[in-house]
Short mmCIF file of N, CA and C in Angstrom, two decimals:
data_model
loop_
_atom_site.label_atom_id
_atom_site.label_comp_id
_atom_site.label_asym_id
_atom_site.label_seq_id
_atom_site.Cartn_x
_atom_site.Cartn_y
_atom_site.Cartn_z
N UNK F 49 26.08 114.30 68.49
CA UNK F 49 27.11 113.31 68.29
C UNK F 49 26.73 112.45 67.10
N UNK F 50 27.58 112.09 66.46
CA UNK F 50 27.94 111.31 64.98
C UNK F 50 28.70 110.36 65.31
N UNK F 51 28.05 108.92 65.00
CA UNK F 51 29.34 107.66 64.72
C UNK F 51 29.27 107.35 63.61
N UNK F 52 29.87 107.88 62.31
CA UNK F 52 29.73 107.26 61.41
C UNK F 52 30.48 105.58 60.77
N UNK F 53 31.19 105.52 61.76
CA UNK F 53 31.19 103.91 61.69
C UNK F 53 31.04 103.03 63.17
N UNK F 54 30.43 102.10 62.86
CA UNK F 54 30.26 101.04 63.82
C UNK F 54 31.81 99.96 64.22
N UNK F 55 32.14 100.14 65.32
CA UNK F 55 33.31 98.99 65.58
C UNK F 55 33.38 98.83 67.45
N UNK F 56 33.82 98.27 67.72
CA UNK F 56 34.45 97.62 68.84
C UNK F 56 35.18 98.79 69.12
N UNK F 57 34.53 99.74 70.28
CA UNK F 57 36.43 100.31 70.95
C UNK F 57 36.82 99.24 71.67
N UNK F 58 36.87 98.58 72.07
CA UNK F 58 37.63 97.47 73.13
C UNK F 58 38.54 97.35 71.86
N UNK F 59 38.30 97.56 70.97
CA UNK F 59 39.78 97.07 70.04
C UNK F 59 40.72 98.29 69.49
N UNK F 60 40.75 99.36 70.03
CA UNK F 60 40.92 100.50 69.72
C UNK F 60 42.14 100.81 70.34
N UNK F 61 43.42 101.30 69.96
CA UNK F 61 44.71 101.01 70.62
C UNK F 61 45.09 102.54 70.73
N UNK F 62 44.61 103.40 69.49
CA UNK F 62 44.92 105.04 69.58
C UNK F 62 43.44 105.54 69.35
N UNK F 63 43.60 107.09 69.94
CA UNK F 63 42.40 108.06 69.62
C UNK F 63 43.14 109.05 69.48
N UNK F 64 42.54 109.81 68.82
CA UNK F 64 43.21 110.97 68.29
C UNK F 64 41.96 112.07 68.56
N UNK F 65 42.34 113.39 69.28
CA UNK F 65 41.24 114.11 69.40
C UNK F 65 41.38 115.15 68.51
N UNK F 66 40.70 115.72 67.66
CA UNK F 66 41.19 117.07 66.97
C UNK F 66 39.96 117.78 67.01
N UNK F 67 39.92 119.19 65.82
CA UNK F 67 39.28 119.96 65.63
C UNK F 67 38.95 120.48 64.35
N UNK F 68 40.08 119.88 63.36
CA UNK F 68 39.90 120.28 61.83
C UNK F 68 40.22 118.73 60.97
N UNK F 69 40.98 119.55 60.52
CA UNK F 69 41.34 118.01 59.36
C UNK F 69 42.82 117.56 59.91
N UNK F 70 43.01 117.90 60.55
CA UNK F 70 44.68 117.36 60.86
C UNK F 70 44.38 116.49 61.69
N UNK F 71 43.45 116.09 62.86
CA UNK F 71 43.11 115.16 63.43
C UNK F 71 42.62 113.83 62.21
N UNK F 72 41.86 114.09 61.64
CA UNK F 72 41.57 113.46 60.44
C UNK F 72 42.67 112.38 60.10
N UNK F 73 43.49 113.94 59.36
CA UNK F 73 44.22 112.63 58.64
C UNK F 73 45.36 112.03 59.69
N UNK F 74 45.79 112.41 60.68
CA UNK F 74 46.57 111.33 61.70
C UNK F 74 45.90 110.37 61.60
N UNK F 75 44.85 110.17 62.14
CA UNK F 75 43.98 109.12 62.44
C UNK F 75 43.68 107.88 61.07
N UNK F 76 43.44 108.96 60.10
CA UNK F 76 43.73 108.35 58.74
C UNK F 76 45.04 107.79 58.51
N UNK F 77 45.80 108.29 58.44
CA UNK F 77 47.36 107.59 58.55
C UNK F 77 47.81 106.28 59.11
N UNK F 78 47.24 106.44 60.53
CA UNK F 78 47.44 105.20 61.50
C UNK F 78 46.34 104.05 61.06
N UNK F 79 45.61 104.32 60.58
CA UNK F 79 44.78 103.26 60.02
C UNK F 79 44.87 102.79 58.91
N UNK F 80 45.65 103.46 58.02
CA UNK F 80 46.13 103.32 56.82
C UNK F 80 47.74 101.92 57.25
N UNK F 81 48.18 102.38 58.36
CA UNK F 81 49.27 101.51 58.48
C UNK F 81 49.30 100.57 59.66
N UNK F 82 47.60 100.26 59.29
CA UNK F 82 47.36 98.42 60.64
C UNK F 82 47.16 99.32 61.85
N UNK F 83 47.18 100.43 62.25
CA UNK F 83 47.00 100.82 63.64
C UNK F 83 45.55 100.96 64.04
N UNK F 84 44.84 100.12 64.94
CA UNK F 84 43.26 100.37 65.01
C UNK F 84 43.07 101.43 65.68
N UNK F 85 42.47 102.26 65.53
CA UNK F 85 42.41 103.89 65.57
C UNK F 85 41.12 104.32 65.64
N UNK F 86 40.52 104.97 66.37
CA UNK F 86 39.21 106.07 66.61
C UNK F 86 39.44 107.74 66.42
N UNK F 87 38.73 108.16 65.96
CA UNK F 87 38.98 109.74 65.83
C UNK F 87 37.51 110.48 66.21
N UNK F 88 37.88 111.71 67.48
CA UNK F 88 36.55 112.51 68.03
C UNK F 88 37.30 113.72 67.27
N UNK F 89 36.18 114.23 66.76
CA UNK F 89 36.76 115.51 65.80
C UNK F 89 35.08 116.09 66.36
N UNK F 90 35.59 117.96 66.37
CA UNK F 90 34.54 118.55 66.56
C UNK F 90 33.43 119.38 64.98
N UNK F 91 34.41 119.05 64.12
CA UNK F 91 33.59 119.15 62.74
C UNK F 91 33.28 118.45 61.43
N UNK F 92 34.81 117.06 61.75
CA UNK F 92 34.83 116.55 60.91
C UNK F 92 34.57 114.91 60.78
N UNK F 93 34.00 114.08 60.04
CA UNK F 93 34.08 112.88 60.03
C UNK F 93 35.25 111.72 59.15
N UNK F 94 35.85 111.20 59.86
CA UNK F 94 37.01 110.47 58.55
C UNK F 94 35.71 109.24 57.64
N UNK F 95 36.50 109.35 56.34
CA UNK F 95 35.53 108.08 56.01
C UNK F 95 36.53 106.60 55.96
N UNK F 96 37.43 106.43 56.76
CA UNK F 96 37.89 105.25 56.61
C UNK F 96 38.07 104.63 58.45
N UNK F 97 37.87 105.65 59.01
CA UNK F 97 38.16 105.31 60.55
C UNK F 97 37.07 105.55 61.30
N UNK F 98 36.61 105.10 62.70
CA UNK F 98 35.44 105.26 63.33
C UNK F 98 35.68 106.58 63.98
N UNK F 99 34.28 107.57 63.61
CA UNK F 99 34.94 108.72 64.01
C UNK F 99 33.33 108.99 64.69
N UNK F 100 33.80 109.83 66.00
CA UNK F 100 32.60 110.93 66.41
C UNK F 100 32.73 111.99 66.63
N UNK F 101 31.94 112.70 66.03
CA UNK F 101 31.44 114.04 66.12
C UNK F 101 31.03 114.94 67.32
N UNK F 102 31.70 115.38 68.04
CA UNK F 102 30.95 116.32 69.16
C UNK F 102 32.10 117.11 69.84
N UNK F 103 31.48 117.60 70.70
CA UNK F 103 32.51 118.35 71.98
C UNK F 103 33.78 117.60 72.59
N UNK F 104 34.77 117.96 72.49
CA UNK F 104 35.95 116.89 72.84
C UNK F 104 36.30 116.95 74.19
N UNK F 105 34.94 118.12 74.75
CA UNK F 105 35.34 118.15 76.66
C UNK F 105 34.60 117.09 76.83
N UNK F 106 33.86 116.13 76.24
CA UNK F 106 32.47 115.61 77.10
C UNK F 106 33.14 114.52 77.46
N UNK F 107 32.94 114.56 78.64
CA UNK F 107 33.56 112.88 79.32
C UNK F 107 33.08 111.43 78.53
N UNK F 108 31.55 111.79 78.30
CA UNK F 108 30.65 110.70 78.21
C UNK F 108 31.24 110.36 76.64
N UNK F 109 30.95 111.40 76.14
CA UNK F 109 31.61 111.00 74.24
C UNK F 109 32.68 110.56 74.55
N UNK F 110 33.73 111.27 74.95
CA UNK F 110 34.99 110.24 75.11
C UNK F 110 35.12 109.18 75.43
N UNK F 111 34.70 108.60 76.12
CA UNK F 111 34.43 107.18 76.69
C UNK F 111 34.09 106.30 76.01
N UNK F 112 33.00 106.92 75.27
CA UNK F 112 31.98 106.15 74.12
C UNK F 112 32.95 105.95 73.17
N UNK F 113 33.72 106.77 72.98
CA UNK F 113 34.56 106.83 70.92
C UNK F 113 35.84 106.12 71.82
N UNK F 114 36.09 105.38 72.53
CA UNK F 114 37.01 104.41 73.27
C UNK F 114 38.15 104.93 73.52
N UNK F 115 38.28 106.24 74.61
CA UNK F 115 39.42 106.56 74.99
C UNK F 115 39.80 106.08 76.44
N UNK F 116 39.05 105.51 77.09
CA UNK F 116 38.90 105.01 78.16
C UNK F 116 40.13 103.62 78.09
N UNK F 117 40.06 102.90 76.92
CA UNK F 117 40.62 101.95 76.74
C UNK F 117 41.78 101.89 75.52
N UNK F 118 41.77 103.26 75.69
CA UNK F 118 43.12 103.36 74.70
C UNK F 118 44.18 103.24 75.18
N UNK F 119 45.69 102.85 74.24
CA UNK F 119 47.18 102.76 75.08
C UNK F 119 47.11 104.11 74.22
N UNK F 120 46.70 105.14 73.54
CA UNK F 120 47.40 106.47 73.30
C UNK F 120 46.72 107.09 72.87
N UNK F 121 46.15 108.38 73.28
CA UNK F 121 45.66 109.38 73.06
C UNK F 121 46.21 110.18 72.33
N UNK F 122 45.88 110.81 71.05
CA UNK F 122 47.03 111.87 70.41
C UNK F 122 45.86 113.31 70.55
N UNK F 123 46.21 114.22 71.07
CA UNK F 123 45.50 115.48 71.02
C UNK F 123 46.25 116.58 70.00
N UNK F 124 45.17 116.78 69.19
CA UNK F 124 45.97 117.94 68.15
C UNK F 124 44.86 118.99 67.35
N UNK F 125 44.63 120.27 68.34
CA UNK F 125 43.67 121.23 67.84
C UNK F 125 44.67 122.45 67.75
N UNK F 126 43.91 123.29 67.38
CA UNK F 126 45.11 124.25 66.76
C UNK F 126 45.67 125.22 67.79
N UNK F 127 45.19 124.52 69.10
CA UNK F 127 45.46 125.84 70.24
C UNK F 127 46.43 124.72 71.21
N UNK F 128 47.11 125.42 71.86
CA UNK F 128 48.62 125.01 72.40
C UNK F 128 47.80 124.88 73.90
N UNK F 129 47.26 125.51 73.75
CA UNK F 129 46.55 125.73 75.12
C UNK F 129 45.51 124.93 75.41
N UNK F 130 44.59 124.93 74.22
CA UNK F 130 43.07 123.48 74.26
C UNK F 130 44.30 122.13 74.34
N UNK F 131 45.10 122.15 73.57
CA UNK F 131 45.23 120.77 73.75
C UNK F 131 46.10 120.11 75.05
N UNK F 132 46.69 121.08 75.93
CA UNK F 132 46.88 120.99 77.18
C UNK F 132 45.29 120.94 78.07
N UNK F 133 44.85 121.46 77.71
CA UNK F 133 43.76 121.11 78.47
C UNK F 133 42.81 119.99 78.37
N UNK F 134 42.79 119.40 77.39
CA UNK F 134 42.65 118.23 76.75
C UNK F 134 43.55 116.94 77.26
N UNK F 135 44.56 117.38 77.20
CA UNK F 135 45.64 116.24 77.68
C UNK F 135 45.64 116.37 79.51
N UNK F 136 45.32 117.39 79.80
CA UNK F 136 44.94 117.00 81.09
C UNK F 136 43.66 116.32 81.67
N UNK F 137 42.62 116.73 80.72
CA UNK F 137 41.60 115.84 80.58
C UNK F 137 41.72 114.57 80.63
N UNK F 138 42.52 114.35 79.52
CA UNK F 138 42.32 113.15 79.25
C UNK F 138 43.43 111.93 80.54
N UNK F 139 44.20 112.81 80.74
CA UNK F 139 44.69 112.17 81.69
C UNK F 139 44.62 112.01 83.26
N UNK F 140 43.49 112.84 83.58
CA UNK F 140 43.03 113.05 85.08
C UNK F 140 41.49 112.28 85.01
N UNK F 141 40.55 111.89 83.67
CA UNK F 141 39.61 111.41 83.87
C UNK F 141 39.42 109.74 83.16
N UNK F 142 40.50 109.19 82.75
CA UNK F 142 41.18 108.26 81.58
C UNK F 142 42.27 107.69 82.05
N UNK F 143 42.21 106.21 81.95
CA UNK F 143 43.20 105.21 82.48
C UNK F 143 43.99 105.29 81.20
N UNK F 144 44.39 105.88 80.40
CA UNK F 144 45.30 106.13 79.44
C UNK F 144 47.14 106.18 79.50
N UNK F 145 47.70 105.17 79.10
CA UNK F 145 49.39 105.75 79.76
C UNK F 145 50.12 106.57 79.11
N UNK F 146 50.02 106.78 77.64
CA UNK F 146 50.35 107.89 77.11
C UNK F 146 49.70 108.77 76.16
N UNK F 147 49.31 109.89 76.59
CA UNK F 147 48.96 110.92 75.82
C UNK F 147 50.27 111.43 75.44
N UNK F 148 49.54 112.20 73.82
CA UNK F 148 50.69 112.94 73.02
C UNK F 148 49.83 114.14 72.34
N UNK F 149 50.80 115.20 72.80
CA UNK F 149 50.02 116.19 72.51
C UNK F 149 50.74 117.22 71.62
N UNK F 150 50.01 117.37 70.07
CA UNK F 150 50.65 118.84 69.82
C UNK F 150 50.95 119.93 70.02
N UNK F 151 52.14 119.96 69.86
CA UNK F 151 52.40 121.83 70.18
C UNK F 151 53.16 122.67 69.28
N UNK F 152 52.41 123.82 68.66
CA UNK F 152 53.05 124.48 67.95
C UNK F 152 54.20 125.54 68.24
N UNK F 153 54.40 125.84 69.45
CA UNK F 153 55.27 126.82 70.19
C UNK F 153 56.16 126.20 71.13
N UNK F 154 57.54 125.66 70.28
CA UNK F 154 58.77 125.28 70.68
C UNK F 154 59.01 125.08 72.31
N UNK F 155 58.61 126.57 72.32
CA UNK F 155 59.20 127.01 73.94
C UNK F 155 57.56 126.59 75.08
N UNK F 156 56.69 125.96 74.69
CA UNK F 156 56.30 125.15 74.92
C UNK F 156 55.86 123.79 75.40
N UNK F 157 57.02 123.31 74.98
CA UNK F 157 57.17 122.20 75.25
C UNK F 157 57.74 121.37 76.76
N UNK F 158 58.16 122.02 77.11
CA UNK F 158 58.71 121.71 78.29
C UNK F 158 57.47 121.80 79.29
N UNK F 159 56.37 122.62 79.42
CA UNK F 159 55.32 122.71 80.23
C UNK F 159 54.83 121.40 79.95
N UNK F 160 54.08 121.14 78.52
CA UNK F 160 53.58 119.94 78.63
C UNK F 160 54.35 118.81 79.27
N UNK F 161 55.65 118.41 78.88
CA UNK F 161 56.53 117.12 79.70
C UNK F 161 56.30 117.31 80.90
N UNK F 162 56.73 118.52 81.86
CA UNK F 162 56.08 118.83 82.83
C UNK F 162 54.88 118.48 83.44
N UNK F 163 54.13 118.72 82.43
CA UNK F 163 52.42 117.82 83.27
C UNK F 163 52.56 116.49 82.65
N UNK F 164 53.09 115.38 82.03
CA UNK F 164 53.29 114.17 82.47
C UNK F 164 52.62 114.00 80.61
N UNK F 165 53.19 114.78 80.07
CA UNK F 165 52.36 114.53 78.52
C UNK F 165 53.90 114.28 78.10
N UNK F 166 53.41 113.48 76.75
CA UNK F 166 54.31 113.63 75.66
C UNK F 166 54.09 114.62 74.57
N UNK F 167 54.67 116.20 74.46
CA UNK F 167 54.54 116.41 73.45
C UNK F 167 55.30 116.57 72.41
N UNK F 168 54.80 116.86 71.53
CA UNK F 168 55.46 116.93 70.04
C UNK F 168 55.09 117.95 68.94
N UNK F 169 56.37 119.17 68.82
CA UNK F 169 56.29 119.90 68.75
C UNK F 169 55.75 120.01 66.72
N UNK F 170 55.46 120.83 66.34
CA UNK F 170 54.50 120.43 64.65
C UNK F 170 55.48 121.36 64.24
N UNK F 171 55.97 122.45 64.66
CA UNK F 171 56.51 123.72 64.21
C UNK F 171 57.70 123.33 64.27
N UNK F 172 58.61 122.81 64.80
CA UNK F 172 59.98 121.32 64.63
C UNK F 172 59.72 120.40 63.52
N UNK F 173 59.17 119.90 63.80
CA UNK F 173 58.73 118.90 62.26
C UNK F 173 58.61 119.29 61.40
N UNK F 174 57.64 120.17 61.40
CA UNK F 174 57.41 120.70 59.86
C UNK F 174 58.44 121.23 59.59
N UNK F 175 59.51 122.44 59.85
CA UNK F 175 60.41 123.19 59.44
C UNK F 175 62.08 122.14 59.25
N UNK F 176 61.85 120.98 60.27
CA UNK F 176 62.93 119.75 59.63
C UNK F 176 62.67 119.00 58.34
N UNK F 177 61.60 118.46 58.30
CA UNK F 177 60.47 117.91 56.88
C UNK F 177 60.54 119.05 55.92
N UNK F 178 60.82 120.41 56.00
CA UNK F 178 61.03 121.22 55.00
C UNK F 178 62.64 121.36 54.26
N UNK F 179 63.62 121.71 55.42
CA UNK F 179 64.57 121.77 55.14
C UNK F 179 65.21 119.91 54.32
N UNK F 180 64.14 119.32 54.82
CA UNK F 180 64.97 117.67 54.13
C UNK F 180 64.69 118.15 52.81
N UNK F 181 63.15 118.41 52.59
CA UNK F 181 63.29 118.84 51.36
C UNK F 181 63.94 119.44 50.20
N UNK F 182 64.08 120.86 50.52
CA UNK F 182 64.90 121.31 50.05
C UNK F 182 66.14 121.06 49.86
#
């Protein structure tokens, strides 16, 4: 485990759990716009947000990188499936009231609401955020 920054979770309002850089930069984002924010990433460190490094099953790290006392958990690894399992984690061992969880598979989505998550589908977004484009 890695903290490369020192802060207060008691002041920590989101966590974001990931696995690459997309956890990253959410976490980067929300801190970029006043949101006090923690990020547990399993490879990566942000350099502007308090981030730790390790296994995103471990109860104990979680706790530590202040998800215990978060109002929102955002889970976003690249598996539809880890991050249901994650969001059940986090919500069967975590006084947390809303988790939000990515999902890349549309038809998807309805399982997670189902287990009491918010998710939000990336493969919707992105392909609306494309077409604005164009």
């Amino acid at each position: 485990m890695t903290d490369s920054h020192s802060s207060d979770v008691t002041d920590i309002t989101h966590c974001v759990l990931g696995d690459d850089q997309l956890g990253i930069a959410i976490a980067d984002r929300l801190h970029a716009d006043g949101t006090p924010v923690a990020v547990v990433n399993e490879r990566y460190e942000s350099e502007a947000v308090p981030s730790t490094v390790g296994e995103l099953t471990d109860r104990t790290l979680l706790a530590a990188a202040g998800v215990d006392g978060a109002e929102t958990v955002i889970v976003g690894t690249r598996s539809d499936r880890r991050n249901l399992l994650l969001a059940q984690l986090v919500r069967s061992q975590f006084d947390v009231p809303r988790v939000v969880a990515l999902v890349a598979d549309p038809d998807r989505c309805d399982l997670f609401a189902d287990a009491g998550h918010e998710p939000f589908c990336v493969t919707t977004a992105l392909s609306e955020q494309v077409i604005e484009t164009v």
